[in-house]
Short mmCIF file of C-alpha atoms in Angstrom, two decimals:
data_model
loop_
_atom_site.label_atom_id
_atom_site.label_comp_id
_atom_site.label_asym_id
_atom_site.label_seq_id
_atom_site.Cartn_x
_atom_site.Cartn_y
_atom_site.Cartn_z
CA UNK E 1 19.55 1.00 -51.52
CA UNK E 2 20.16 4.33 -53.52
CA UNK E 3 22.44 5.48 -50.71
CA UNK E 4 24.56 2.57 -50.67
CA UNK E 5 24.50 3.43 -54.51
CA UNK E 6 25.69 6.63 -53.88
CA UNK E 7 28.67 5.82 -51.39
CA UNK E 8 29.80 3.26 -54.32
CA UNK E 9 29.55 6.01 -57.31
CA UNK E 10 31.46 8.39 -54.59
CA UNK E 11 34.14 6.37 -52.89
CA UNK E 12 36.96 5.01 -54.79
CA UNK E 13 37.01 2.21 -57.38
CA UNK E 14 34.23 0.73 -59.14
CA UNK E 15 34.86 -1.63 -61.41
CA UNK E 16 31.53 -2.96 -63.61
CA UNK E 17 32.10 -5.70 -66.11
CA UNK E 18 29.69 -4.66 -69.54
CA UNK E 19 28.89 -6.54 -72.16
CA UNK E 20 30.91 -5.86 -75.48
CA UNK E 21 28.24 -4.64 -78.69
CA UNK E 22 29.09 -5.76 -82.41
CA UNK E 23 31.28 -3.55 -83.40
CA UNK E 24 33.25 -3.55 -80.23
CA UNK E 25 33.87 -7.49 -81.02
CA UNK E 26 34.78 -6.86 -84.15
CA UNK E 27 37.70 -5.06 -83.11
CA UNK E 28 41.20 -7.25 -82.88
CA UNK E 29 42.16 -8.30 -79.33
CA UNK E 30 45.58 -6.99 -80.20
CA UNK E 31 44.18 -3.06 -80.32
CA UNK E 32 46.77 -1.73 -77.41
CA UNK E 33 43.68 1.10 -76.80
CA UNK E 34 40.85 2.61 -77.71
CA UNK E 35 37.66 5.17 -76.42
CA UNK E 36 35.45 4.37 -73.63
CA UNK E 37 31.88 3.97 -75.41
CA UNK E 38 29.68 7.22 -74.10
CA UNK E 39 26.67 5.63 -74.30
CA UNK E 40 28.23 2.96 -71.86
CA UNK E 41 29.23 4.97 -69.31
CA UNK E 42 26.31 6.95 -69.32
CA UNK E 43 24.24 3.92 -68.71
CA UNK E 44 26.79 2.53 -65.65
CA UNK E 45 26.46 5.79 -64.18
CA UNK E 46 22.71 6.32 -63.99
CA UNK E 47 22.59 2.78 -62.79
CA UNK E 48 24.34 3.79 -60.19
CA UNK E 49 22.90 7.15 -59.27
CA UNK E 50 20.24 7.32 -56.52
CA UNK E 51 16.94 7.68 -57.38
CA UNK E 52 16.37 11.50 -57.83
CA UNK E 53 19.24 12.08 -59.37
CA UNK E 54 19.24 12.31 -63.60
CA UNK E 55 22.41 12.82 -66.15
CA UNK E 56 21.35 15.71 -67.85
CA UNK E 57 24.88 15.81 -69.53
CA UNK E 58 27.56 13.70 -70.30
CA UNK E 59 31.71 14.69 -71.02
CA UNK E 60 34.15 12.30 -71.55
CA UNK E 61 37.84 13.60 -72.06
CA UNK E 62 40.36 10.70 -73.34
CA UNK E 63 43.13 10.45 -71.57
CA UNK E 64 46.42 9.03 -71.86
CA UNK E 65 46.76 4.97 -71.54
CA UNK E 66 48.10 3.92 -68.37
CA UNK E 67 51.68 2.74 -68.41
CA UNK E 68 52.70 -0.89 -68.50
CA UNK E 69 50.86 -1.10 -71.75
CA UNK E 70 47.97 -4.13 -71.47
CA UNK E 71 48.04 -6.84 -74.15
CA UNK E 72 43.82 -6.07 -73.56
CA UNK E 73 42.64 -3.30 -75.27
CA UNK E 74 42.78 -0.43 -72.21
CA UNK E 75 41.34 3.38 -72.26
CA UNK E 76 41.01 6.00 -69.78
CA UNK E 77 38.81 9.21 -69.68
CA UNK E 78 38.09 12.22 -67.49
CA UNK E 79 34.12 11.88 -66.89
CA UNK E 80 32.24 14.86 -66.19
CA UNK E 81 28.42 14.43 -65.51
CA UNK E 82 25.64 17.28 -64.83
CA UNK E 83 23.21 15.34 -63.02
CA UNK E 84 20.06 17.42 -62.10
CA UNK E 85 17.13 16.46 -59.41
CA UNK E 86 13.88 15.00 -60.93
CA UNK E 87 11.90 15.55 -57.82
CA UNK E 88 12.37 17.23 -54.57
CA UNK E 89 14.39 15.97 -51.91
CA UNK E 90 13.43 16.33 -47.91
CA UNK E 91 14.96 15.43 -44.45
CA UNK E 92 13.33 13.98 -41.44
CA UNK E 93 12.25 17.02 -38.66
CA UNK E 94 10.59 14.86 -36.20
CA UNK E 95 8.30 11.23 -35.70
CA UNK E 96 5.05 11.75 -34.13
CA UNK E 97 3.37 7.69 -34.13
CA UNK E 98 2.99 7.44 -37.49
CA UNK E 99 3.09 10.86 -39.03
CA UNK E 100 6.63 11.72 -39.96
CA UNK E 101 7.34 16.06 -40.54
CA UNK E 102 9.37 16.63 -43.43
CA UNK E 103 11.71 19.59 -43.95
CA UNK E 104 12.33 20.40 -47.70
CA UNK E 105 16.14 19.93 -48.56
CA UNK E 106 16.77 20.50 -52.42
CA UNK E 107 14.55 21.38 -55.20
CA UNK E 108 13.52 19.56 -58.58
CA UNK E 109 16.05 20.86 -61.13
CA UNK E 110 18.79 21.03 -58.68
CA UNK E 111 22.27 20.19 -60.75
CA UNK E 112 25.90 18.76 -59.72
CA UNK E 113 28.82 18.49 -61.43
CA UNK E 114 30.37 15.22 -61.00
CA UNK E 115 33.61 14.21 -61.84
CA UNK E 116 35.60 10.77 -62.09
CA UNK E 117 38.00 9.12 -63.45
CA UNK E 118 37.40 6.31 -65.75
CA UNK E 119 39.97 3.32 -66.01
CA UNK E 120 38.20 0.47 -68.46
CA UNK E 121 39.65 -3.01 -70.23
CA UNK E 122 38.14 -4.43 -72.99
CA UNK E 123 38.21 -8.47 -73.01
CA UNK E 124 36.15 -11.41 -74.42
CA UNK E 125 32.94 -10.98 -72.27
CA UNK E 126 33.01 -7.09 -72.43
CA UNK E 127 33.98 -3.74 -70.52
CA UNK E 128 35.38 -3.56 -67.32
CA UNK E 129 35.38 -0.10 -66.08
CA UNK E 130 36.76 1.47 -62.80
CA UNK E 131 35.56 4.74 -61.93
CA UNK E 132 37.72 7.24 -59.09
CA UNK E 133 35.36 10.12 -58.09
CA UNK E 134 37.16 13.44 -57.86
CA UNK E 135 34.35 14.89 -55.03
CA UNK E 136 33.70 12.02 -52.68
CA UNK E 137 29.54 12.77 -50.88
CA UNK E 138 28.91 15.42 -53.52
CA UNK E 139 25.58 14.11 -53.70
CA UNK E 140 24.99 13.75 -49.77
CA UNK E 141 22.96 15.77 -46.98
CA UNK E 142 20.22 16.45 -50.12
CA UNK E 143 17.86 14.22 -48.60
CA UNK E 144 14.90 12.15 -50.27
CA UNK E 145 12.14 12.08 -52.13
CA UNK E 146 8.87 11.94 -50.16
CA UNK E 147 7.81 8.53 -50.86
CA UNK E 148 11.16 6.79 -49.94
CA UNK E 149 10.66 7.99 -46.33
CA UNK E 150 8.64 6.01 -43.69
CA UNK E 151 5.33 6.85 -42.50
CA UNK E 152 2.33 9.33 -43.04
CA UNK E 153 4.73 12.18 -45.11
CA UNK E 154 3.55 16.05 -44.51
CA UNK E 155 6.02 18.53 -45.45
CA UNK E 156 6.00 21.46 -42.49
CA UNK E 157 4.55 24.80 -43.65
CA UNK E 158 1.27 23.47 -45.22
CA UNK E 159 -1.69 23.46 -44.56
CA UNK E 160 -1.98 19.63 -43.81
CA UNK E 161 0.99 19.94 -41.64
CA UNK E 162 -0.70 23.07 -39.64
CA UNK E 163 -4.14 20.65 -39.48
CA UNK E 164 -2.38 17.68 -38.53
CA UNK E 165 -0.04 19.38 -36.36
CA UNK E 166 -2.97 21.20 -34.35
CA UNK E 167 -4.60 17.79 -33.92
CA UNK E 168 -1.52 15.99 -32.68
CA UNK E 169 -0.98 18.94 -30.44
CA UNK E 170 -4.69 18.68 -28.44
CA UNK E 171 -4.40 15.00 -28.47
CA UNK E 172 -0.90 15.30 -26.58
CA UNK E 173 -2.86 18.03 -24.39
CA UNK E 174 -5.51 15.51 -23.78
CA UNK E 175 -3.57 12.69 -23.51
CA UNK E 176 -1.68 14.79 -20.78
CA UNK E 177 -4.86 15.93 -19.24
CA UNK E 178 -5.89 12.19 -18.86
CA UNK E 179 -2.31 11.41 -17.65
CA UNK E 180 -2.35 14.03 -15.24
CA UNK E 181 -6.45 12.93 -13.89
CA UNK E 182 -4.98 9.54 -13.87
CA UNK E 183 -2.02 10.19 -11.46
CA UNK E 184 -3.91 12.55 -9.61
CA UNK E 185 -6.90 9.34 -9.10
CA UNK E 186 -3.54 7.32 -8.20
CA UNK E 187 -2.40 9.95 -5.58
CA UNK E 188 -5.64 10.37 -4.17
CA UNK E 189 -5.76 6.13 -3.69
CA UNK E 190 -2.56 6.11 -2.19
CA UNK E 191 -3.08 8.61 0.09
CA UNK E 192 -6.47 7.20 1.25
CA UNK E 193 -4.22 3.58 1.22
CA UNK E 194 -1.95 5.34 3.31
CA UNK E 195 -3.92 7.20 5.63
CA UNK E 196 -5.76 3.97 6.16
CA UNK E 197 -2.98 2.17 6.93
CA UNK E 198 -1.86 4.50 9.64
CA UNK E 199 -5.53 5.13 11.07
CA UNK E 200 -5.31 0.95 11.09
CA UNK E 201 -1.46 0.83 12.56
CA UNK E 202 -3.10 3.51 15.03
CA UNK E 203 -5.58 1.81 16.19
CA UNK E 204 -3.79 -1.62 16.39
CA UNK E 205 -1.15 0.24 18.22
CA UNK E 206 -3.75 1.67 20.88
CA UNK E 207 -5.39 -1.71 21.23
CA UNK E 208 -2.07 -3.05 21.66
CA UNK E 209 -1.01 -0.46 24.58
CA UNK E 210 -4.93 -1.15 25.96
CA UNK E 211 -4.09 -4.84 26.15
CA UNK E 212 -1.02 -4.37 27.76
CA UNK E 213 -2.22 -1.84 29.76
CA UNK E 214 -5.18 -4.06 31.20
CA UNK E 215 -2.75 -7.08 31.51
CA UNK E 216 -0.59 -4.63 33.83
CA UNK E 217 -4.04 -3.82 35.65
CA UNK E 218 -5.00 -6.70 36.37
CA UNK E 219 -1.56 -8.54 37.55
CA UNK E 220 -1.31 -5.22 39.73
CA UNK E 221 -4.86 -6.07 41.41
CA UNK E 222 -3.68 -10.00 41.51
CA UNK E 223 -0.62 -8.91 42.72
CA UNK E 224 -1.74 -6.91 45.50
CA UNK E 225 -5.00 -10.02 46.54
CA UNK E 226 -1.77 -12.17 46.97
CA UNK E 227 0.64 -10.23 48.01
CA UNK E 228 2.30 -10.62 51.93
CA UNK E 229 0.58 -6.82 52.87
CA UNK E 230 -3.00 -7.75 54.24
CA UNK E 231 -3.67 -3.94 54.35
CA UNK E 232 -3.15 -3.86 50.49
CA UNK E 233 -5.28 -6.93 50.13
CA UNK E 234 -7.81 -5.81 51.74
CA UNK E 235 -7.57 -2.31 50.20
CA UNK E 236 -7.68 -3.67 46.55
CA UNK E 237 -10.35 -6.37 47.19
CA UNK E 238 -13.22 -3.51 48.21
CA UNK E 239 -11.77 -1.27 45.28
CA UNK E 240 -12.35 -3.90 42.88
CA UNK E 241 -15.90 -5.09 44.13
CA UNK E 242 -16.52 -1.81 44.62
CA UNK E 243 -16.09 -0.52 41.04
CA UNK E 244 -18.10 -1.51 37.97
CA UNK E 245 -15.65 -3.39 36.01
CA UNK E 246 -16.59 -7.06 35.67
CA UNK E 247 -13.24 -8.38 34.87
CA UNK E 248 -11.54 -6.84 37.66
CA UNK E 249 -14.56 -7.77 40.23
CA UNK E 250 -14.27 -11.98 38.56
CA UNK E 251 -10.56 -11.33 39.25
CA UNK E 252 -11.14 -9.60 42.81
CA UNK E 253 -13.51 -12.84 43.80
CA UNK E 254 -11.23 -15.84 41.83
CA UNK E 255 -8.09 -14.05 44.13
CA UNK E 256 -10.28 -14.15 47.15
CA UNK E 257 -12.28 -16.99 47.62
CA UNK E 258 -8.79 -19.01 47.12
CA UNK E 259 -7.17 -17.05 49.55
CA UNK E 260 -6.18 -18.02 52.80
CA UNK E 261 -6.66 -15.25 54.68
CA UNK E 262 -10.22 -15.64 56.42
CA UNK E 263 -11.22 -12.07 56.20
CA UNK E 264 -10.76 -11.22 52.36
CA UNK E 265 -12.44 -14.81 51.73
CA UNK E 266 -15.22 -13.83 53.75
CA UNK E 267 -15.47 -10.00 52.10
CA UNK E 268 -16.00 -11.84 49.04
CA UNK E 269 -18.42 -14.73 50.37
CA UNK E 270 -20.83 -11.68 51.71
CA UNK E 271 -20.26 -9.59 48.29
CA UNK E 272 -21.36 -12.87 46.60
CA UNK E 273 -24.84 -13.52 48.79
CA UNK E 274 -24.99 -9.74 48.90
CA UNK E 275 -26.32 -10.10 44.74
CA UNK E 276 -28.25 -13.59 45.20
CA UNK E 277 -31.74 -13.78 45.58
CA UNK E 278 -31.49 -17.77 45.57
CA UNK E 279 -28.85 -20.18 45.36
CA UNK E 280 -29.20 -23.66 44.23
CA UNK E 281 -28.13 -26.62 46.92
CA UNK E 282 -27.38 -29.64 45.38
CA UNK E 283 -27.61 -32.95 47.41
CA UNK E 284 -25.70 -35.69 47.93
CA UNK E 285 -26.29 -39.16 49.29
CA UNK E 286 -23.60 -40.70 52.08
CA UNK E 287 -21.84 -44.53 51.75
CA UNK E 288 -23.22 -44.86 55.33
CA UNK E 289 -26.66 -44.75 54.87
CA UNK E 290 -28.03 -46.78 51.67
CA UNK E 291 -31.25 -44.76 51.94
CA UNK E 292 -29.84 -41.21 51.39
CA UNK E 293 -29.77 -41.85 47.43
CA UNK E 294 -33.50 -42.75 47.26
CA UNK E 295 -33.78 -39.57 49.60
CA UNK E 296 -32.10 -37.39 47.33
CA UNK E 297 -33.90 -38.77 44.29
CA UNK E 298 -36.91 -37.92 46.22
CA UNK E 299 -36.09 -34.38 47.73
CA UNK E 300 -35.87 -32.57 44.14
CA UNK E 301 -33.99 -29.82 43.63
CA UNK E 302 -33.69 -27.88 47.17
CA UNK E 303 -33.21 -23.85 47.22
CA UNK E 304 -31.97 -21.41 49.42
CA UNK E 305 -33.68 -18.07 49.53
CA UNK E 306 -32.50 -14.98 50.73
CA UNK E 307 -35.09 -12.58 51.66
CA UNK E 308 -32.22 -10.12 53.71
CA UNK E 309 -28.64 -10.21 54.00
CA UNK E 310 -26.29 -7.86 56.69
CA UNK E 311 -22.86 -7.62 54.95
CA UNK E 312 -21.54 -5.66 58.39
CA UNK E 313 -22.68 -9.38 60.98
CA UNK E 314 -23.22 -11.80 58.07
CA UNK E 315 -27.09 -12.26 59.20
CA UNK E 316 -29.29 -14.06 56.40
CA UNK E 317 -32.77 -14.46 56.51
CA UNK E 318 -35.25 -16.48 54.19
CA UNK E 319 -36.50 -19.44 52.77
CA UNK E 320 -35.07 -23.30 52.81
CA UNK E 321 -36.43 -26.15 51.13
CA UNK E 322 -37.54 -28.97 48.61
CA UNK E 323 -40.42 -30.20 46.97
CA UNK E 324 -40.17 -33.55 47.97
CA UNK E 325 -40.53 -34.54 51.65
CA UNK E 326 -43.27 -32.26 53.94
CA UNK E 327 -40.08 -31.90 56.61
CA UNK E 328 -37.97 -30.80 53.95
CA UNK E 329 -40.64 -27.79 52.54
CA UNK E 330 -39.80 -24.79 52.30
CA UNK E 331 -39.83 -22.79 55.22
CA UNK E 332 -38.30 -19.89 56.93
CA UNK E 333 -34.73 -19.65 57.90
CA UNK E 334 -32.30 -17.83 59.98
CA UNK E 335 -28.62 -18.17 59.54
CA UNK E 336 -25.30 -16.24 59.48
CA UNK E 337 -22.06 -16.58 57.44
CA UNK E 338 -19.15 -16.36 60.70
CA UNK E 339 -15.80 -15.83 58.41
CA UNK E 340 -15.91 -19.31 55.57
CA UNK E 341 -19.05 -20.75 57.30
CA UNK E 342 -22.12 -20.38 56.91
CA UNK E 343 -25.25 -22.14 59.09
CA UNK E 344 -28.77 -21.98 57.96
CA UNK E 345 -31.53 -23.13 60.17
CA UNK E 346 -35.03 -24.35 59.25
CA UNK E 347 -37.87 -25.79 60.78
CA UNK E 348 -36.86 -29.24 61.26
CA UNK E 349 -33.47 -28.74 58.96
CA UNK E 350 -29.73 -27.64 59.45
CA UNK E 351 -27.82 -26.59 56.62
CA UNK E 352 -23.71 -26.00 57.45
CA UNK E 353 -21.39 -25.29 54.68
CA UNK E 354 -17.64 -24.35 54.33
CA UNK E 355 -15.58 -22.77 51.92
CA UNK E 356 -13.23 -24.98 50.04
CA UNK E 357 -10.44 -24.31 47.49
CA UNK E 358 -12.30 -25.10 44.73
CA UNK E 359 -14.61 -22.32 45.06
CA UNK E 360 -17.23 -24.31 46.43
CA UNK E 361 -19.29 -24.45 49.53
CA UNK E 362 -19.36 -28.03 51.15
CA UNK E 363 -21.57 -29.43 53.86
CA UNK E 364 -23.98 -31.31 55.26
CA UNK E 365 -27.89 -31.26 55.68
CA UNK E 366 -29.56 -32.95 58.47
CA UNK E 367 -33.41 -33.14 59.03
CA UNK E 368 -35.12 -34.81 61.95
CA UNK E 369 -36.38 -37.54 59.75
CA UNK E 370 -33.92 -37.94 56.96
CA UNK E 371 -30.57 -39.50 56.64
CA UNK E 372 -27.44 -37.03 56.58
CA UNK E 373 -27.00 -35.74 53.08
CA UNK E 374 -23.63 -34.08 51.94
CA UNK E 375 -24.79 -30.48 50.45
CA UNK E 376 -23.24 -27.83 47.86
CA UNK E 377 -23.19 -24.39 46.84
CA UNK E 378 -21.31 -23.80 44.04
CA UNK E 379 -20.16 -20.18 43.97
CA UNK E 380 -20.30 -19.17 39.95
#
């Protein structure tokens, strides 16, 4: 407010309508002039002075009536003014959250000389005066007092301002320190993120180039068990069941046993009984014969034992039999696997099988006193 004061006192004219005292209505309207009251144009003018700012002294030099003549009575004056400081003035030096660091600017007692010229009328509901200052922002760039400016005030060079300033100073160190642990924490997480993410890319990557690499492996090894080359069948076949990997060995004996080539089906029909030390026959009754269901109901499950196997002829030796009929007992066997076939025979009993494409072996079983029964070994 006092500076928009100020920039009204200082920049051209101001005219201010006053109320006329006794005497001054007492005068005829018809005066052509007169002398601007003093006492009125000291009180305009501190009205309009900013705060600090005090008339300490007052001249007012009459001057001649301004030309056309007004039928209101008119005066003009030179207006000199000594206005002093009444308190000290300061500028802003810097914000710090609330605390704001003042700079001194002038000193109490301070004094200006300010000059204008005064134009007034005189009608019916008082003074008008207009007042031209001769030194437009005389009373600028002096600052304020103190408690017009915002915030917690400390002047610089005090002691406050050294206190306060020390304090501000180790909180911004330790608000920097914690900034600084904070992005450091922050570094050290994103880093870890990172180098997690890569060890996790890595490792997906590897699995990836494992996965791909076993899919190549093992269409290589299915490639070669059904390929046209029987050398390279035969070649891959006993390096498969020869090694210890079980997928490549299920692979090696799925590619096999549905082959049609005789001798890899029967390499993997003699690495099969080679690891068997029985194998489960299940029974089957015939349309011919109504009896061979009661037969099989009666029979139980029937096993075959293998006491010795030679992979190089395909000789078995061992045990044959069920717990239901005395004929069909177990008992010892002899037998051989010739290429896909393979004949067991036990007292009484004959057991044939052949290999199918199903990865079965089918047959039949035929005891002296029993009815023909359709036989299995299912080759998991």
């Amino acid at each position: 407010m006092a500076s928009r004061i100020t920039a009204g006192v200082l920049a051209g004219w101001i005219a201010v309508a006053l109320p006329s005292g006794p005497a001054e209505a007492a005068e005829p309207a018809a005066a052509s002039s007169e002398s601007i009251p003093e006492t009125v144009l000291r009180a305009r003018i501190e009205s309009l002075l900013p705060t600090p700012w005090r008339i300490e002294a007052l001249t007012v030099e009459p001057l001649p009536a301004p030309t056309p003549p007004s039928a209101e009575p008119h005066a003009a004056a030179r207006v000199t003014a000594r206005v002093v400081l009444a308190a000290p003035t300061y500028l802003v030096d810097s914000r710090e959250g609330p605390v704001t660091f003042l700079r001194p600017a002038a000193e109490a007692g301070l004094a200006k000389s300010w000059v204008a010229t005064a134009l007034a009328t005189r009608d019916a509901s008082g003074w008008t005066i207009a007042l031209t200052p001769q030194s437009p922002g005389l009373l600028d760039g002096v600052g304020k007092p103190a408690a017009e400016l915002p915030g917690r005030t400390v002047v610089l060079g005090t002691p406050e301002a050294r206190i306060l300033r020390e304090q501000l100073d180790r909180d911004a160190a330790r608000r920097l320190a914690e900034e600084s642990d904070r992005r450091k924490r922050e570094d050290e997480r994103l880093a870890q993120q990172t180098a997690a993410a890569r060890a996790e890319a890595g490792r997906t990557e590897s699995e990836r180039q494992a996965v791909e690499a076993r899919i190549a492996q093992l269409a290589d090894l299915h490639g070669k068990l059904t390929g046209e080359d029987r050398a390279a069948r035969l070649a891959a076949f006993e390096a498969a069941l020869g090694g210890n990997d079980p997928a490549l060995r299920q692979t090696a004996m799925e590619a096999a046993l549905q082959s049609r080539d005789p001798v890899v089906a029967n390499l993997a029909l003699k690495d099969w009984i080679a690891r068997r030390r029985a194998v489960p026959v299940q029974l089957y009754a015939t349309r011919e014969d109504p009896s061979s269901e009661a037969v099989v109901q009666n029979l139980g499950p029937m096993t075959l034992e293998i006491d010795g196997f030679n992979p190089v002829n395909g000789a078995l030796a061992g045990k044959l039999g069920a717990p239901g009929y005395s004929i069909a007992r177990p008992s010892s066997i002899v037998g051989a696997l010739a290429q896909t076939e393979l004949a067991v025979n036990a007292f009484g009993c004959a057991l044939t099988l052949r290999l199918t494409g199903h990865r079965t072996m089918d047959g039949l079983l035929r005891c002296q006193t029993l009815p023909t029964l359709i036989a299995r070994i299912t080759l998991d």
